[in-house]
Short mmCIF file of C-alpha atoms and ligand atoms in Angstrom, two decimals:
data_model
loop_
_atom_site.label_atom_id
_atom_site.label_comp_id
_atom_site.label_asym_id
_atom_site.label_seq_id
_atom_site.Cartn_x
_atom_site.Cartn_y
_atom_site.Cartn_z
CA MET A 1 5.01 31.42 13.64
CA ARG A 2 3.11 29.03 11.41
CA ILE A 3 2.00 25.55 12.42
CA ALA A 4 0.82 22.85 9.96
CA ILE A 5 -1.46 20.20 11.31
CA ILE A 6 -2.03 16.89 9.60
CA GLY A 7 -5.81 16.38 9.50
CA CYS A 8 -8.85 18.62 9.04
CA GLY A 9 -11.14 17.43 11.88
CA GLN A 10 -12.46 19.15 15.02
CA LEU A 11 -9.19 18.84 16.92
CA SER A 12 -7.40 20.82 14.25
CA ARG A 13 -10.17 23.31 14.33
CA MET A 14 -9.92 23.87 18.11
CA LEU A 15 -6.10 23.93 18.05
CA ALA A 16 -6.31 26.79 15.46
CA LEU A 17 -9.03 28.61 17.39
CA ALA A 18 -6.79 28.51 20.48
CA GLY A 19 -3.62 29.59 18.67
CA ILE A 20 -4.98 32.41 16.53
CA PRO A 21 -5.28 34.89 19.39
CA SER A 22 -1.55 34.59 20.04
CA GLY A 23 -0.74 35.48 16.48
CA VAL A 24 0.09 31.90 15.40
CA GLU A 25 -0.92 31.03 11.84
CA PHE A 26 -2.22 27.60 10.67
CA SER A 27 -2.14 25.39 7.69
CA PHE A 28 -3.89 22.01 7.38
CA ILE A 29 -2.85 18.90 5.48
CA HIS A 30 -5.84 17.30 3.98
CA ASP A 31 -4.50 13.70 4.17
CA ASP A 32 -7.70 11.71 4.01
CA ARG A 33 -9.84 12.34 0.96
CA ASN A 34 -12.83 10.66 2.67
CA GLN A 35 -12.84 13.21 5.36
CA ASN A 36 -14.26 16.59 4.50
CA ARG A 37 -12.55 19.83 5.53
CA ASP A 38 -15.57 21.86 6.89
CA CYS A 39 -14.12 21.94 10.46
CA VAL A 40 -11.12 24.01 9.41
CA GLU A 41 -12.61 26.02 6.56
CA GLY A 42 -11.61 29.70 6.95
CA LEU A 43 -8.91 28.98 9.59
CA GLY A 44 -5.95 28.82 7.38
CA ILE A 45 -4.33 27.31 4.25
CA ILE A 46 -5.57 23.83 3.44
CA GLU A 47 -3.63 21.63 1.04
CA PHE A 48 -4.08 18.03 -0.12
CA ALA A 49 -1.26 15.60 0.68
CA PRO A 50 0.30 14.42 -2.53
CA GLU A 51 -0.50 10.83 -3.77
CA LYS A 52 2.06 8.21 -3.03
CA LYS A 53 4.03 6.79 -5.99
CA GLN A 54 5.33 3.35 -6.58
CA SER A 55 9.09 3.21 -6.41
CA ASP A 56 11.10 -0.09 -6.09
CA GLY A 57 7.89 -1.92 -5.31
CA LYS A 58 7.08 0.45 -2.41
CA ALA A 59 4.61 3.28 -2.17
CA THR A 60 6.53 6.51 -1.31
CA TYR A 61 6.24 10.30 -1.54
CA ASP A 62 8.02 12.20 -4.19
CA ALA A 63 10.55 14.62 -2.53
CA THR A 64 9.72 17.45 -4.97
CA GLU A 65 5.99 17.09 -4.36
CA ILE A 66 6.60 17.17 -0.59
CA GLU A 67 8.70 20.42 -1.09
CA GLN A 68 5.85 21.92 -3.18
CA LEU A 69 3.32 20.94 -0.42
CA TYR A 70 5.55 22.57 2.24
CA LYS A 71 5.79 25.85 0.25
CA ALA A 72 2.03 25.80 -0.44
CA LEU A 73 1.47 25.40 3.27
CA GLY A 74 3.37 28.71 3.83
CA ASN A 75 6.67 27.17 5.02
CA PRO A 76 5.43 26.16 8.47
CA ASP A 77 7.85 26.26 11.44
CA CYS A 78 6.57 22.82 12.47
CA VAL A 79 4.10 20.15 11.74
CA THR A 80 1.83 18.43 14.29
CA VAL A 81 -0.92 15.89 14.20
CA GLU A 82 -4.60 15.82 15.36
CA LYS A 83 -4.88 11.98 15.15
CA GLU A 84 -2.50 9.04 15.72
CA GLN A 85 -3.46 7.29 12.43
CA VAL A 86 -1.47 9.50 10.15
CA ASP A 87 0.78 8.09 7.45
CA LEU A 88 4.16 7.83 9.04
CA GLU A 89 5.79 7.95 5.55
CA LEU A 90 4.22 11.45 5.12
CA VAL A 91 5.45 12.60 8.57
CA LYS A 92 8.98 11.31 7.74
CA ALA A 93 8.95 12.90 4.27
CA LEU A 94 8.25 16.38 5.94
CA ALA A 95 10.83 15.85 8.73
CA PRO A 96 13.81 17.19 6.68
CA LEU A 97 11.91 20.48 6.05
CA CYS A 98 10.80 21.41 9.58
CA ALA A 99 10.36 20.19 13.19
CA ILE A 100 7.74 17.48 13.84
CA TYR A 101 5.97 17.60 17.19
CA PRO A 102 5.37 15.19 18.84
CA SER A 103 8.36 13.25 17.60
CA VAL A 104 8.03 10.56 14.93
CA ALA A 105 8.92 7.98 17.58
CA ALA A 106 6.06 9.11 19.82
CA ILE A 107 3.57 9.07 16.98
CA GLU A 108 4.86 5.62 15.87
CA ALA A 109 4.57 4.12 19.32
CA CYS A 110 1.01 5.41 19.87
CA GLN A 111 -0.41 4.49 16.48
CA HIS A 112 0.04 0.81 16.97
CA ARG A 113 -1.44 -1.05 20.00
CA GLY A 114 1.33 -3.64 19.97
CA LYS A 115 4.10 -1.01 20.01
CA GLU A 116 2.23 1.07 22.68
CA LYS A 117 1.95 -2.02 24.93
CA ALA A 118 5.65 -2.69 24.45
CA LEU A 119 6.50 0.90 25.39
CA LEU A 120 4.42 0.70 28.52
CA THR A 121 5.90 -2.65 29.48
CA ARG A 122 9.50 -1.38 28.88
CA LEU A 123 8.76 1.55 31.27
CA ASP A 124 7.18 -0.73 33.93
CA ILE A 125 3.84 1.04 33.57
CA PRO A 126 0.95 -1.42 34.33
CA THR A 127 -1.29 -2.36 31.46
CA SER A 128 -3.60 -5.39 30.96
CA ALA A 129 -1.76 -8.64 30.10
CA TYR A 130 -1.81 -9.24 26.24
CA PHE A 131 -0.67 -11.28 23.40
CA TYR A 132 0.19 -9.95 19.88
CA ASN A 133 -1.08 -11.77 16.77
CA THR A 134 -1.60 -15.02 18.72
CA SER A 135 -4.50 -17.47 18.16
CA ALA A 136 -7.39 -16.52 20.42
CA VAL A 137 -7.82 -20.13 21.60
CA GLU A 138 -4.18 -20.10 22.74
CA ALA A 139 -4.38 -16.69 24.31
CA ILE A 140 -7.43 -17.31 26.50
CA LYS A 141 -5.65 -20.29 28.04
CA THR A 142 -3.53 -17.60 29.86
CA LEU A 143 -5.81 -14.52 29.84
CA GLY A 144 -9.03 -16.32 30.62
CA VAL A 145 -12.45 -15.02 29.42
CA PRO A 146 -13.80 -12.58 28.73
CA ALA A 147 -10.89 -11.20 26.70
CA MET A 148 -10.74 -8.25 24.25
CA VAL A 149 -9.41 -8.38 20.75
CA LYS A 150 -8.35 -5.04 19.36
CA SER A 151 -7.04 -4.17 15.89
CA CYS A 152 -3.54 -2.59 16.32
CA THR A 153 -4.13 0.20 13.90
CA GLU A 154 -7.77 0.57 12.98
CA GLY A 155 -9.49 0.83 16.29
CA TYR A 156 -10.74 4.01 17.94
CA ASP A 157 -14.03 4.89 19.81
CA GLY A 158 -14.42 1.05 20.40
CA LYS A 159 -14.34 0.25 16.63
CA ASN A 160 -12.66 -2.90 15.43
CA GLN A 161 -12.82 -4.63 18.84
CA TRP A 162 -14.29 -7.96 19.65
CA LEU A 163 -15.24 -9.45 22.99
CA ILE A 164 -14.28 -13.16 23.37
CA LYS A 165 -16.77 -14.30 25.92
CA ASN A 166 -16.02 -18.04 25.70
CA GLU A 167 -14.08 -20.70 23.86
CA ALA A 168 -16.64 -20.85 21.00
CA ASP A 169 -16.00 -17.09 20.35
CA ALA A 170 -12.24 -17.78 20.36
CA ILE A 171 -12.60 -20.63 17.80
CA GLU A 172 -14.76 -18.41 15.57
CA PHE A 173 -12.27 -15.48 15.85
CA ASP A 174 -9.50 -17.73 14.77
CA THR A 175 -11.30 -18.55 11.53
CA LEU A 176 -11.52 -14.76 10.62
CA ASP A 177 -9.01 -13.32 8.25
CA ILE A 178 -7.71 -10.62 10.67
CA GLU A 179 -4.13 -9.56 10.99
CA ASP A 180 -2.20 -7.29 13.30
CA TYR A 181 -4.24 -7.36 16.44
CA ILE A 182 -3.71 -7.76 20.21
CA ILE A 183 -5.79 -9.88 22.55
CA GLU A 184 -5.89 -8.55 26.06
CA ALA A 185 -7.18 -9.58 29.43
CA PHE A 186 -10.60 -8.00 30.28
CA VAL A 187 -10.29 -5.55 33.17
CA ASN A 188 -12.90 -5.29 35.78
CA PHE A 189 -12.34 -1.68 36.48
CA ASP A 190 -14.05 0.57 38.97
CA LYS A 191 -14.01 3.51 36.59
CA GLU A 192 -12.10 5.13 33.69
CA VAL A 193 -10.11 8.32 34.07
CA SER A 194 -7.64 10.11 31.84
CA GLN A 195 -4.52 12.19 32.45
CA ILE A 196 -3.88 14.96 30.07
CA SER A 197 -0.38 16.51 30.25
CA VAL A 198 1.91 18.84 28.28
CA ARG A 199 5.66 18.91 27.78
CA GLY A 200 7.56 21.85 26.53
CA LYS A 201 10.67 21.96 24.30
CA ASP A 202 12.74 22.60 27.39
CA GLY A 203 11.35 19.45 29.11
CA ALA A 204 8.99 21.33 31.47
CA ILE A 205 5.85 19.29 32.23
CA LYS A 206 2.45 20.40 33.42
CA HIS A 207 -0.49 18.18 34.37
CA TYR A 208 -4.23 18.78 34.18
CA PRO A 209 -6.25 17.11 37.02
CA LEU A 210 -7.52 13.57 36.41
CA THR A 211 -10.81 13.42 34.48
CA ASP A 212 -13.71 11.03 34.99
CA ASN A 213 -14.88 9.56 31.67
CA VAL A 214 -18.07 7.77 30.71
CA HIS A 215 -18.01 5.70 27.53
CA VAL A 216 -21.03 4.14 25.74
CA LYS A 217 -20.23 1.37 23.26
CA GLY A 218 -16.47 2.40 23.43
CA MET A 219 -17.25 5.99 22.58
CA LEU A 220 -16.69 8.79 25.15
CA THR A 221 -19.98 10.49 25.94
CA GLN A 222 -19.11 12.71 28.94
CA SER A 223 -16.27 13.78 31.16
CA ILE A 224 -16.22 15.50 34.53
CA ALA A 225 -13.06 17.07 36.17
CA PRO A 226 -11.64 16.78 38.62
CA ALA A 227 -12.31 13.06 38.90
CA VAL A 228 -13.98 12.14 42.21
CA ASN A 229 -12.52 9.88 44.89
CA MET A 230 -8.96 10.04 43.63
CA THR A 231 -6.32 9.73 46.30
CA GLU A 232 -2.97 11.57 46.38
CA SER A 233 -1.48 8.22 45.41
CA HIS A 234 -3.65 7.89 42.26
CA ILE A 235 -2.77 11.44 41.22
CA ALA A 236 0.91 11.00 41.88
CA THR A 237 0.96 7.62 40.16
CA ALA A 238 -0.75 8.97 37.02
CA GLN A 239 1.67 11.91 36.86
CA GLN A 240 4.71 9.66 37.40
CA TYR A 241 3.63 7.31 34.52
CA MET A 242 2.96 10.23 32.26
CA GLU A 243 6.33 11.88 33.01
CA SER A 244 8.18 8.67 32.36
CA LEU A 245 6.41 8.28 28.92
CA LEU A 246 6.88 11.95 27.93
CA ASN A 247 10.56 11.91 28.81
CA GLU A 248 11.29 8.60 27.20
CA VAL A 249 10.15 9.82 23.74
CA GLU A 250 11.29 13.44 24.23
CA TYR A 251 7.70 14.44 23.71
CA VAL A 252 6.71 18.05 22.86
CA GLY A 253 2.96 18.99 23.09
CA VAL A 254 -0.04 17.49 24.80
CA MET A 255 -0.44 13.74 25.44
CA ALA A 256 -3.51 11.86 26.76
CA MET A 257 -3.31 8.71 28.87
CA GLU A 258 -6.41 6.71 29.38
CA CYS A 259 -6.50 4.74 32.65
CA PHE A 260 -8.57 2.04 34.37
CA VAL A 261 -8.93 2.56 38.09
CA ILE A 262 -8.93 -0.61 40.03
CA GLY A 263 -9.01 0.05 43.82
CA ASP A 264 -5.80 1.92 44.63
CA HIS A 265 -4.21 1.00 41.30
CA LEU A 266 -4.11 2.36 37.75
CA LYS A 267 -3.82 0.30 34.54
CA ILE A 268 -3.04 2.20 31.37
CA ASN A 269 -5.47 1.34 28.55
CA GLU A 270 -4.39 3.68 25.78
CA LEU A 271 -2.17 6.65 24.85
CA ALA A 272 -2.94 9.38 22.42
CA PRO A 273 -0.15 11.57 21.08
CA ARG A 274 -2.43 14.62 20.81
CA VAL A 275 -5.02 16.77 22.32
CA HIS A 276 -7.92 14.51 23.48
CA ASN A 277 -11.74 14.52 23.72
CA SER A 278 -11.50 13.98 27.51
CA GLY A 279 -9.52 17.23 27.79
CA HIS A 280 -12.15 19.46 26.02
CA TRP A 281 -13.43 20.57 29.45
CA THR A 282 -10.25 22.56 29.93
CA GLN A 283 -11.60 25.17 27.41
CA LEU A 284 -13.90 26.34 30.19
CA GLY A 285 -12.50 24.92 33.40
CA SER A 286 -8.81 25.67 33.26
CA THR A 287 -6.62 28.79 33.16
CA THR A 288 -5.09 27.44 29.96
CA CYS A 289 -6.88 24.88 27.77
CA GLN A 290 -5.24 21.88 26.31
CA PHE A 291 -5.38 23.32 22.81
CA GLU A 292 -3.57 26.50 23.81
CA ASN A 293 -0.93 24.52 25.78
CA HIS A 294 -0.23 22.34 22.83
CA ILE A 295 0.40 25.39 20.69
CA ARG A 296 2.48 27.03 23.45
CA ALA A 297 4.60 23.93 23.62
CA LEU A 298 5.23 23.78 19.87
CA ALA A 299 5.87 27.53 19.63
CA GLY A 300 8.35 27.37 22.52
CA PHE A 301 6.28 29.72 24.71
CA ILE A 302 6.19 29.19 28.48
CA LEU A 303 3.50 26.61 29.18
CA GLY A 304 0.30 28.04 30.55
CA SER A 305 -1.07 27.11 34.07
CA THR A 306 -3.09 24.00 34.06
CA LYS A 307 -4.87 25.07 37.30
CA GLN A 308 -8.52 24.11 37.42
CA ILE A 309 -10.95 27.12 37.89
CA SER A 310 -14.00 25.13 38.78
CA VAL A 311 -15.73 21.78 38.51
CA THR A 312 -16.38 21.29 34.87
CA GLY A 313 -18.26 18.75 32.74
CA MET A 314 -18.15 18.00 29.00
CA LEU A 315 -21.05 16.43 27.07
CA ASN A 316 -20.37 15.12 23.51
CA LEU A 317 -23.01 15.93 20.99
CA VAL A 318 -23.17 12.81 18.80
CA GLY A 319 -25.69 11.91 16.36
CA ASN A 320 -28.64 12.43 14.21
CA GLU A 321 -29.97 15.83 15.15
CA PRO A 322 -28.50 19.27 15.78
CA PRO A 323 -28.80 20.10 19.47
CA ALA A 324 -31.44 22.28 20.99
CA PHE A 325 -29.30 25.34 20.89
CA GLU A 326 -31.84 27.36 22.95
CA LYS A 327 -31.19 25.01 25.80
CA ILE A 328 -27.65 26.08 26.36
CA ALA A 329 -27.62 27.53 29.79
CA GLU A 330 -25.75 30.72 30.88
CA ASN A 331 -22.90 28.76 32.54
CA ALA A 332 -22.48 26.29 29.50
CA LYS A 333 -20.54 26.89 26.31
CA LEU A 334 -21.29 25.18 23.01
CA HIS A 335 -18.48 24.15 20.61
CA TRP A 336 -19.96 23.19 17.24
CA TYR A 337 -17.56 21.63 14.78
CA ASN A 338 -19.25 22.87 11.64
CA LYS A 339 -19.81 19.25 10.43
CA SER A 340 -22.83 17.88 8.51
CA VAL A 341 -25.12 15.78 10.70
CA LYS A 342 -24.61 12.01 10.52
CA PRO A 343 -25.45 9.14 12.84
CA ASN A 344 -22.70 8.40 15.39
CA ARG A 345 -20.67 11.34 14.29
CA LYS A 346 -19.18 13.66 17.01
CA LEU A 347 -20.65 17.05 15.95
CA GLY A 348 -19.80 19.17 18.86
CA HIS A 349 -19.66 19.33 22.68
CA ILE A 350 -20.92 21.55 25.55
CA ASN A 351 -18.78 22.47 28.54
CA PHE A 352 -20.58 23.06 31.79
CA ILE A 353 -19.10 24.89 34.76
CA GLY A 354 -20.53 24.72 38.30
CA GLU A 355 -20.00 24.50 42.06
CA THR A 356 -20.35 20.77 42.53
CA HIS A 357 -20.12 17.45 40.63
CA GLU A 358 -23.79 16.94 41.37
CA SER A 359 -24.90 20.22 39.79
CA ILE A 360 -22.75 19.48 36.70
CA THR A 361 -24.14 15.98 36.41
CA GLN A 362 -27.74 17.36 36.71
CA GLN A 363 -27.09 19.98 33.98
CA MET A 364 -25.66 17.32 31.66
CA ASN A 365 -28.61 14.97 32.34
CA ASN A 366 -31.10 17.90 31.72
CA PHE A 367 -29.44 18.54 28.37
CA SER A 368 -29.14 14.99 27.05
P1 AMP B 1 -10.17 1.66 23.57
O1 AMP B 1 -10.49 1.73 22.24
O2 AMP B 1 -8.99 0.76 23.89
O3 AMP B 1 -10.08 3.01 24.26
O4 AMP B 1 -11.42 1.04 24.25
C1 AMP B 1 -12.69 1.63 24.34
C2 AMP B 1 -13.39 1.34 25.63
O5 AMP B 1 -13.59 -0.16 25.71
C3 AMP B 1 -12.62 1.61 26.91
O6 AMP B 1 -12.72 3.03 27.22
C4 AMP B 1 -13.28 0.68 27.83
O7 AMP B 1 -14.55 1.23 28.29
C5 AMP B 1 -13.50 -0.53 26.99
N1 AMP B 1 -12.26 -1.51 27.19
C6 AMP B 1 -11.18 -1.40 26.39
N2 AMP B 1 -10.30 -2.27 26.80
C7 AMP B 1 -10.79 -2.96 27.85
C8 AMP B 1 -10.34 -4.09 28.58
N3 AMP B 1 -9.23 -4.76 28.45
N4 AMP B 1 -11.24 -4.49 29.59
C9 AMP B 1 -12.44 -3.85 29.81
N5 AMP B 1 -12.90 -2.93 29.03
C10 AMP B 1 -12.14 -2.45 28.02
#
């Protein structure tokens, strides 16, 4: 069994590290020449995606070059992704040669915020009210202020987002040359949680427990699972929304759903058609981690148990300096991504296991 992953980042690295023990082999498609490949070096075949060529005024891939790429990758049984912002044309060009998991439809829906909102709305899954490509001045008449503007395709970790605090901001935004965006109502949430789930080829679904997430300037800094103060209703609702999404797009693999908690209700902020940073804790705190379950789903194995072993926290290592490795305690595990150190770059994470949420929080605070 060989799986090719589009992307050479840390998620590809951890997918390979989780699949290799089961005898699965990996190949990586280096699709972004601005990204380096250090994370996956030594874990399998790495090949550049071919350049697109102009044909009938449209940039497309040459079928012969795609076949050459497929052979150079070692004729993988399937192709998967480590990020939503992959070139759909590349995915579609590979589709005649092998299975694509998750489906092209799932990747397409999740890589564009407007399409993602439309999918949620079609399935009656609550999400904040929004307008697509509408003047900010017009939109805030309905949405009120503050409101959030988000680029449909370029934004992640809070990038390419603007907070419209008042009418003056809206007027200023409307003068900018920005296309393909949504404006959505600001949500006064109690907290943010995520649901990570996996669906197999046979339609079987398993859910991990809800996870508490802390973001700073839009970027995830820490997670703790299981999320505290979640009622049976929160849990059942999150699982029901997830199942409806997974079944709708005949999903195979792991999907992440980021949710705002508002009292007894959930509003869905974002979907990711892939393993997710808020699921990294499963490497230490669950019988089967999200990475292994993604591989098991793609390989057609029985999905592994998502049962939680213990309270677990995850602290992202972001930034300027390598961590103080000597501070890693006996019940903590470091995952270092083999990247060069740069400001605001996710370089690694540490998973902490413990008896209580308090002890985990204390360990994470001691470290950071
Ligand atoms: P996103 O890129 O959509 O995941 O947003 C990054 C972070 O910005 C979220 O995790 C929230 O903390 C915050 N955020 C995004 N959308 C909203 C919203 N509509 N209202 C309030 N906060 C938001």
